[in-house]
Coordinates of C-alpha atoms and ligand atoms in Angstrom, one line a residue:
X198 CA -8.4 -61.2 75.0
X199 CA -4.9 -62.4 74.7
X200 CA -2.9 -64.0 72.2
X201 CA -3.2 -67.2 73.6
X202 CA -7.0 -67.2 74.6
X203 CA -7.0 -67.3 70.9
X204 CA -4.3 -69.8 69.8
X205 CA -6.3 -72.4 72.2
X206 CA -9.0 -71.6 70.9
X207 CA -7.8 -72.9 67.2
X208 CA -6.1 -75.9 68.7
X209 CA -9.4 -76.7 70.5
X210 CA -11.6 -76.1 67.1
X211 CA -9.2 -78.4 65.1
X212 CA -8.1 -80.9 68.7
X213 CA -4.3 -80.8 67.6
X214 CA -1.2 -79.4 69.3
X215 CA 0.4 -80.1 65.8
X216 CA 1.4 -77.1 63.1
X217 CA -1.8 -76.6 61.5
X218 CA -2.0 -75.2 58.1
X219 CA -3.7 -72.2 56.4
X220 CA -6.1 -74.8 54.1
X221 CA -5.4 -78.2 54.1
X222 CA -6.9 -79.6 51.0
X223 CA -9.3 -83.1 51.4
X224 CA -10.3 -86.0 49.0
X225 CA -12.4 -88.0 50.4
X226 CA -14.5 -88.4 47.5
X227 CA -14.2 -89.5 43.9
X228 CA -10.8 -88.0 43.2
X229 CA -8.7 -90.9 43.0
X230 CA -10.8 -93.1 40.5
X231 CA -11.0 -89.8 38.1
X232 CA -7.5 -90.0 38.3
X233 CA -7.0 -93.3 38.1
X234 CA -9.3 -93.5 34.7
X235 CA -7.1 -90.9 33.5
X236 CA -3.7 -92.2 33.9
X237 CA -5.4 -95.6 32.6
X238 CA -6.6 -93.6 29.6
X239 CA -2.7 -91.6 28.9
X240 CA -4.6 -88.7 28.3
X241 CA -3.2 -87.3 31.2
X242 CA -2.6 -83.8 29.4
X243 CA -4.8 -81.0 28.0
X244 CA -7.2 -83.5 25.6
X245 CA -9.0 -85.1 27.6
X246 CA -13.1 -85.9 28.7
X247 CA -12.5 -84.6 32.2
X248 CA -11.4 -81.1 31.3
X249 CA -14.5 -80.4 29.1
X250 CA -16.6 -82.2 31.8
X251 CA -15.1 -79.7 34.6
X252 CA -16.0 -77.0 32.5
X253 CA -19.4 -78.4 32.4
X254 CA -19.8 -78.8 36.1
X255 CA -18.6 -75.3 37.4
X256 CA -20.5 -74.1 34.7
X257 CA -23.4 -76.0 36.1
X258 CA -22.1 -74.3 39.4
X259 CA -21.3 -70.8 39.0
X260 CA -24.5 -70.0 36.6
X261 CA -21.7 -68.6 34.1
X262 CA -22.3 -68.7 30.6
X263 CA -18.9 -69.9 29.5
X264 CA -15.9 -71.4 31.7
X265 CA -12.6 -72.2 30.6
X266 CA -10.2 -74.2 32.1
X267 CA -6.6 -73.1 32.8
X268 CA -3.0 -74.3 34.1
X269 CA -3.8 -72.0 37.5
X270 CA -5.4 -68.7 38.2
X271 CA -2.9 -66.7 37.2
X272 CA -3.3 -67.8 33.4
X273 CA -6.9 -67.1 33.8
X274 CA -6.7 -63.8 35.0
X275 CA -3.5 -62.9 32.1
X276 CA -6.2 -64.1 29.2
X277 CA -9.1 -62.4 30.7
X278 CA -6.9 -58.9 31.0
X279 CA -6.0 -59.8 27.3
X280 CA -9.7 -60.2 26.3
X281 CA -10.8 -57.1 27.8
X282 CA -8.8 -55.3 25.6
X283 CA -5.9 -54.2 28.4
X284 CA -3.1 -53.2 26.4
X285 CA 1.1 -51.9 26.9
X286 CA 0.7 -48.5 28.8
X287 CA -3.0 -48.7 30.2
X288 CA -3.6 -48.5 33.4
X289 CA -6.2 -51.3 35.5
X290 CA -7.2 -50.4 38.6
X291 CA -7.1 -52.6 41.0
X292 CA -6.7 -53.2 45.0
X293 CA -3.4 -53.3 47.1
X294 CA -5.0 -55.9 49.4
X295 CA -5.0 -59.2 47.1
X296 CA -2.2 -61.5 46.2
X297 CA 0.6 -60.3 43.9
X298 CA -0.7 -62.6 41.0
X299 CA -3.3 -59.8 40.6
X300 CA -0.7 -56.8 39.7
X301 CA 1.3 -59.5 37.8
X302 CA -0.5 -60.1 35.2
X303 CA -1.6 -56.5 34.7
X304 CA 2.0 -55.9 34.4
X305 CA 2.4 -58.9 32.0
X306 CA 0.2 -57.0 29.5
X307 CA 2.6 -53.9 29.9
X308 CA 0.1 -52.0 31.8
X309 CA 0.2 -50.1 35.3
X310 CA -1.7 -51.2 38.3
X311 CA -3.2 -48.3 40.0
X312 CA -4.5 -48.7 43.3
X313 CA -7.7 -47.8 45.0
X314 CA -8.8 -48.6 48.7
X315 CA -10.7 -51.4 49.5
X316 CA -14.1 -51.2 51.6
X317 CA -14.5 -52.2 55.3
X318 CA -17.0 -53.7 54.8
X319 CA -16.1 -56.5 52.5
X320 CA -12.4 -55.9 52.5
X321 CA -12.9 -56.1 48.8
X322 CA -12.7 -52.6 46.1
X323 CA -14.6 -50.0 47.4
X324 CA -16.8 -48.7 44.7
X325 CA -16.9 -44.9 46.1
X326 CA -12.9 -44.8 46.3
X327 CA -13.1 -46.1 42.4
X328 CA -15.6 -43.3 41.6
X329 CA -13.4 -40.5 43.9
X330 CA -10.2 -41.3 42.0
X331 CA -11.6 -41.6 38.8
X332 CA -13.6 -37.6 39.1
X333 CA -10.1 -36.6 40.5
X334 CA -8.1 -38.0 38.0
X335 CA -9.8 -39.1 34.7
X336 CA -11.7 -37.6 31.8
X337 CA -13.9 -39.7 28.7
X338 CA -12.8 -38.7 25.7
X339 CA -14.7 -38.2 22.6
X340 CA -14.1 -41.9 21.8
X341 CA -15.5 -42.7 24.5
X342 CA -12.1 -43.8 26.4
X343 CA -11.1 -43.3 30.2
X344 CA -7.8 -41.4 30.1
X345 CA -6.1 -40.2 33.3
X346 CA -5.7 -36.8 33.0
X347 CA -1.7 -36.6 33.9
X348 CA -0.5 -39.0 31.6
X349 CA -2.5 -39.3 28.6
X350 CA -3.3 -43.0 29.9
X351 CA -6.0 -45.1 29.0
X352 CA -7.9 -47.0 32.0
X353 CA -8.8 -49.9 30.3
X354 CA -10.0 -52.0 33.1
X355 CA -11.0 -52.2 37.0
X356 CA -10.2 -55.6 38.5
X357 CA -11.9 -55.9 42.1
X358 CA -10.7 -58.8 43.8
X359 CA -13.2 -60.9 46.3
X360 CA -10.9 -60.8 49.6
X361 CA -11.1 -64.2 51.8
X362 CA -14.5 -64.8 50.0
X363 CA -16.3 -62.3 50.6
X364 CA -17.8 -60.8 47.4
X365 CA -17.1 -56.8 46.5
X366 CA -20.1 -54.3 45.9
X367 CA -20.2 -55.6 42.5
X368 CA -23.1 -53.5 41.3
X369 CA -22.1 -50.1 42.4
X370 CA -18.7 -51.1 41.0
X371 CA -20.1 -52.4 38.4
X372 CA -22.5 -49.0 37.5
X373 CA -18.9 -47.2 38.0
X374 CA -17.4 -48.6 35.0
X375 CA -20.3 -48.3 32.8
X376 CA -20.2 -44.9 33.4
X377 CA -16.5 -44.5 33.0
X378 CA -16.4 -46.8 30.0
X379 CA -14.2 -49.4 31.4
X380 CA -14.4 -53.1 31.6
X381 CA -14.7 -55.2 34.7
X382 CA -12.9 -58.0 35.4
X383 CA -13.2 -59.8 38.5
X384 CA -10.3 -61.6 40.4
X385 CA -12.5 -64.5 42.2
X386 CA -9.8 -67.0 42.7
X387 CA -10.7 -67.0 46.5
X388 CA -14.5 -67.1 46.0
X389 CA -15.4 -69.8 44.5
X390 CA -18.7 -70.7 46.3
X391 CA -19.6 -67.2 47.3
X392 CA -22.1 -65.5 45.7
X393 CA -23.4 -61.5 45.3
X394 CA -27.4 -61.2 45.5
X395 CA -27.6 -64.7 44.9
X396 CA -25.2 -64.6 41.4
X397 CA -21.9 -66.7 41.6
X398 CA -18.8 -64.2 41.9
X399 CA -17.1 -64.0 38.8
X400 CA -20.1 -63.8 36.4
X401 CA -21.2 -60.3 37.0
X402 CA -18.3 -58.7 35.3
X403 CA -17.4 -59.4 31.5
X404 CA -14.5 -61.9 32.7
X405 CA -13.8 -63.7 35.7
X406 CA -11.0 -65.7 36.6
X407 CA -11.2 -68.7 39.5
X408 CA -8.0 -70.7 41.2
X409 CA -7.9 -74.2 42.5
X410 CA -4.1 -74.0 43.8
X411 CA -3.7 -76.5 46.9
X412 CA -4.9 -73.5 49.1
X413 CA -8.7 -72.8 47.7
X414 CA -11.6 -74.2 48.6
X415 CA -11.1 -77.2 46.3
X416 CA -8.2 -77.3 44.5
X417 CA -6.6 -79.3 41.1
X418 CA -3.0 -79.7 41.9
X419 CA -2.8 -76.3 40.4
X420 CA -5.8 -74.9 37.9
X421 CA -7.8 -71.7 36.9
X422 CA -10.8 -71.2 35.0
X423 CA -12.3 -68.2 33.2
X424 CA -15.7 -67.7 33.6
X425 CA -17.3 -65.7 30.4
X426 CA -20.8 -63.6 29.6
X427 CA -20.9 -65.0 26.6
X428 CA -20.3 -69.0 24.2
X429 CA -18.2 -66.5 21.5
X430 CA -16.2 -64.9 24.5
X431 CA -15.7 -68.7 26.0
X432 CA -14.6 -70.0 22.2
X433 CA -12.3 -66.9 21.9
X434 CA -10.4 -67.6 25.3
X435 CA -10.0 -71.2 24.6
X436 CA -8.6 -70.7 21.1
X437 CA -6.5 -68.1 23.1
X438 CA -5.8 -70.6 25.6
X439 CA -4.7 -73.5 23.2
X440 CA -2.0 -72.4 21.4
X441 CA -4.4 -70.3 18.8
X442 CA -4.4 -73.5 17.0
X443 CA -6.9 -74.2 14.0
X444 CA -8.5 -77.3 14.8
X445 CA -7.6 -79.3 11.5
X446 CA -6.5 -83.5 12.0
X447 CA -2.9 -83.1 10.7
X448 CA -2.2 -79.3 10.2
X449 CA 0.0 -76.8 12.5
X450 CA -1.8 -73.3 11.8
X451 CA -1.8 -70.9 14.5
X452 CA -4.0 -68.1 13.5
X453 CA -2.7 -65.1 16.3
X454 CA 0.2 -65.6 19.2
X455 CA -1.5 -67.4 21.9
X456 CA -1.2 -69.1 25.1
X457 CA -0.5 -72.5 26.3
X458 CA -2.9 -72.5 29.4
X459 CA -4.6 -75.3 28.8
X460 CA -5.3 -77.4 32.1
X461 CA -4.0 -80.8 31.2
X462 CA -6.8 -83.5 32.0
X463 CA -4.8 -85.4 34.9
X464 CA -5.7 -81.8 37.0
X465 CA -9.3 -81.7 35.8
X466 CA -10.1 -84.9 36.5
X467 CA -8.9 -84.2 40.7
X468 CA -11.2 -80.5 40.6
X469 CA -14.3 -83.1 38.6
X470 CA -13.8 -85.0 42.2
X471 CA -13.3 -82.1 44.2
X472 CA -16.3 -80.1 42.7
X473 CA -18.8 -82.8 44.0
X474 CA -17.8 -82.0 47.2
X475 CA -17.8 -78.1 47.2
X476 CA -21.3 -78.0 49.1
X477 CA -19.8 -79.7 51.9
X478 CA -16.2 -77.8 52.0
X479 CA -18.3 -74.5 52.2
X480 CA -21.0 -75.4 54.3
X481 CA -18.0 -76.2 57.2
X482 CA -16.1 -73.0 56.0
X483 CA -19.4 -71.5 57.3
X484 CA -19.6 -73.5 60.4
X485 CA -15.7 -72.6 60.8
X486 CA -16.4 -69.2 60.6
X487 CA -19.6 -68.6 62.9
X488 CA -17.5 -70.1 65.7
X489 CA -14.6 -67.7 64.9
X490 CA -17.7 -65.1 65.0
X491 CA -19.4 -66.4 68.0
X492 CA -15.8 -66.2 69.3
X493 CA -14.5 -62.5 68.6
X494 CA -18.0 -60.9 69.7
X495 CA -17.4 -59.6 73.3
X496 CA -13.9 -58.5 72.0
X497 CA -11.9 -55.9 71.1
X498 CA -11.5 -57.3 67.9
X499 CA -13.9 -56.9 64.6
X500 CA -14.6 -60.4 62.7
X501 CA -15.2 -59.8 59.0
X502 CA -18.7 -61.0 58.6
X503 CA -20.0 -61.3 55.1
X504 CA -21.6 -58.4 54.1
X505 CA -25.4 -58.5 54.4
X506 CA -26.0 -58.7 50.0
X507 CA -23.8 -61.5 49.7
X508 CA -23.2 -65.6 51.0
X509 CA -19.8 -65.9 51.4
X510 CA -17.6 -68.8 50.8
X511 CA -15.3 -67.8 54.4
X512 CA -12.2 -69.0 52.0
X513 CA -10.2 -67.5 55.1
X514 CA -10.9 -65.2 58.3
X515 CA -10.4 -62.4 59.4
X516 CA -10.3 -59.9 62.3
X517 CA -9.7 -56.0 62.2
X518 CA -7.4 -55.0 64.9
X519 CA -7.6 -51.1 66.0
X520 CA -4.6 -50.2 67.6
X521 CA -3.7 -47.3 69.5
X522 CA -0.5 -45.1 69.0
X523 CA 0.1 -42.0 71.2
X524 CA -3.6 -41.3 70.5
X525 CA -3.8 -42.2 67.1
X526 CA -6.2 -45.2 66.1
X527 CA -4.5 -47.0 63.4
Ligands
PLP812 C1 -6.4 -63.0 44.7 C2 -5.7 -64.0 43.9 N1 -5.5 -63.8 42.6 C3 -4.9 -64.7 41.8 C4 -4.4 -65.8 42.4 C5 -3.6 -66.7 41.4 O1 -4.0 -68.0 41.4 P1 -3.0 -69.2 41.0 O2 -2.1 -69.4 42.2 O3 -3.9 -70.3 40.7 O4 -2.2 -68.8 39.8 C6 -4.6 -66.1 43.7 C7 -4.1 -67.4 44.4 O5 -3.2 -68.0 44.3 C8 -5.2 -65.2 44.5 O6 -5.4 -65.4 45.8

């Protein structure tokens, strides 16, 4: 198969001879009147009934106990890190294959990113990489803690990050850090819509963290949310996410230093729109992706199929490419 044989076989799948773009985001559904209402309201920033009521829905969605909305991914990912306890010098392990947000806001907190390989099969952390580096490297000590045996350094947290959709071996990863006393913390900005066993991404771990930037499978303008295990978790990051501000009608109190990752209500009301038409975007993600499958099978190339415990959400695709150097297969 050549390069070509493939590029026409994109053009053909989306009938253009035009640029055509990673994700192109669609409303073609309620989006414009929940906007509309919203700049007819003026409460076009974080108070507002559309960003309780998208908190509502992906709970609805996702199964998750809590959600908490957020100026974009990135937010949601820096208060989850906080919540879990990740603290200046700690290491969080964590995947090279993700978007840089991911080590960002591990350095944020003042803590190192360490990385561990990711799995072929899902392209996501690999759970027996996290449990070789973790014998190799790390002891408990009698409080319980991870430290990495070199530095003195507490692992405070794994972060496995759901690659193009396609959910990581949560459980195994998940038995990992129980064992190691660390938490989990899952990076599911690309997943929303994909599920492990049958349980959203993003719930199994004690925080998750979702993205709607203009590239995700439906998108806010630019928007996170925080999914939670538990209502006191969820009131903790949204005090943590609004200033730390003790509700009171004409008092300024701010009880601890905290964050002003609200998402304002003019970005909530587009995801309350786009989230009624999730089903849909993901069901022709699927489609997308079986022709890419159906496409790639007689060829030397590997599509990255979901893995058999999970539904993906086929954010993006992807092929493995084996190349051969002077004899070596790369
Ligand atoms: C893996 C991953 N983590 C974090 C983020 C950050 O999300 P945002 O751009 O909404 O801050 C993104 C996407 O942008 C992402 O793909």
């Amino acid at each position: 198969m050549t390069p070509n044989n493939l590029v026409e076989f994109i053009r053909d799948a989306y009938q253009t001879t035009d640029f055509i773009p990673l994700h192109a985001p669609q409303f073609a559904g309620n989006e414009k009147q929940y906007v509309n209402e919203t700049l007819d309201s003026t409460f076009v920033s974080s108070v507002g009934q559309f960003v309780s009521e998208f908190e509502k829905r992906v709970v609805n969605y996702t199964g998750s106990t809590a959600a908490v909305a957020t100026v974009n991914g990135t937010a949601a990912l820096h208060t989850a890190l906080y919540l879990a306890g990740v603290q200046r010098g700690d290491m969080v392990i964590t995947q090279a294959l993700t978007f840089v947000a991911t080590c960002n806001v591990i350095y944020h907190l003042g803590a190192e990113p360490v990385f561990v390989d990711v799995s072929p099969v899902s392209l996501s952390l690999c759970p027996h990489a996290l449990e070789s580096f973790l014998s190799a490297h790390a002891d408990l000590d009698d409080n319980g803690r991870c430290v990495h045996h070199k530095t003195g350094q507490v692992i405070r947290a794994v972060m496995p990050m759901h690659t193009f959709g396609h959910p990581a071996q949560l459980d195994e990863i998940q038995a990992v850090c129980e064992k190691w006393g660390i938490v989990l913390v899952e990076d599911a900005a690309e997943s929303l819509g994909s599920f492990y066993k049958g349980r959203h991404t993003g719930t199994i771990g004690e925080y998750g963290a979702l993205s709607f930037n203009g590239n995700k499978i439906i998108t806010t303008g630019g928007g996170g949310m925080m999914l939670c295990r538990s209502e006191e978790a969820g009131e903790r990051a949204r005090h943590l996410t609004t200033t730390a501000k003790v509700s009171h009608p004409y008092e300024f109190f701010h009880d601890e230093v905290g964050f002003n990752y609200r998402m304002p209500n003019l970005n909530a009301a587009l995801g309350c729109g786009q989230i009624e038409m999730l089903d849909d975007f993901v069901w022709r993600k699927r489609r997308l992706a079986m022709a890419y499958e159906a496409f790639f099978n007689h060829s030397e190339y590997t599509f990255i199929s979901e893995p058999d415990y999970a539904q993906s959400n086929y954010w993006l695709n992807a092929i493995l490419c084996l190349i051969l150097i002077a004899g070596i297969t790369c």
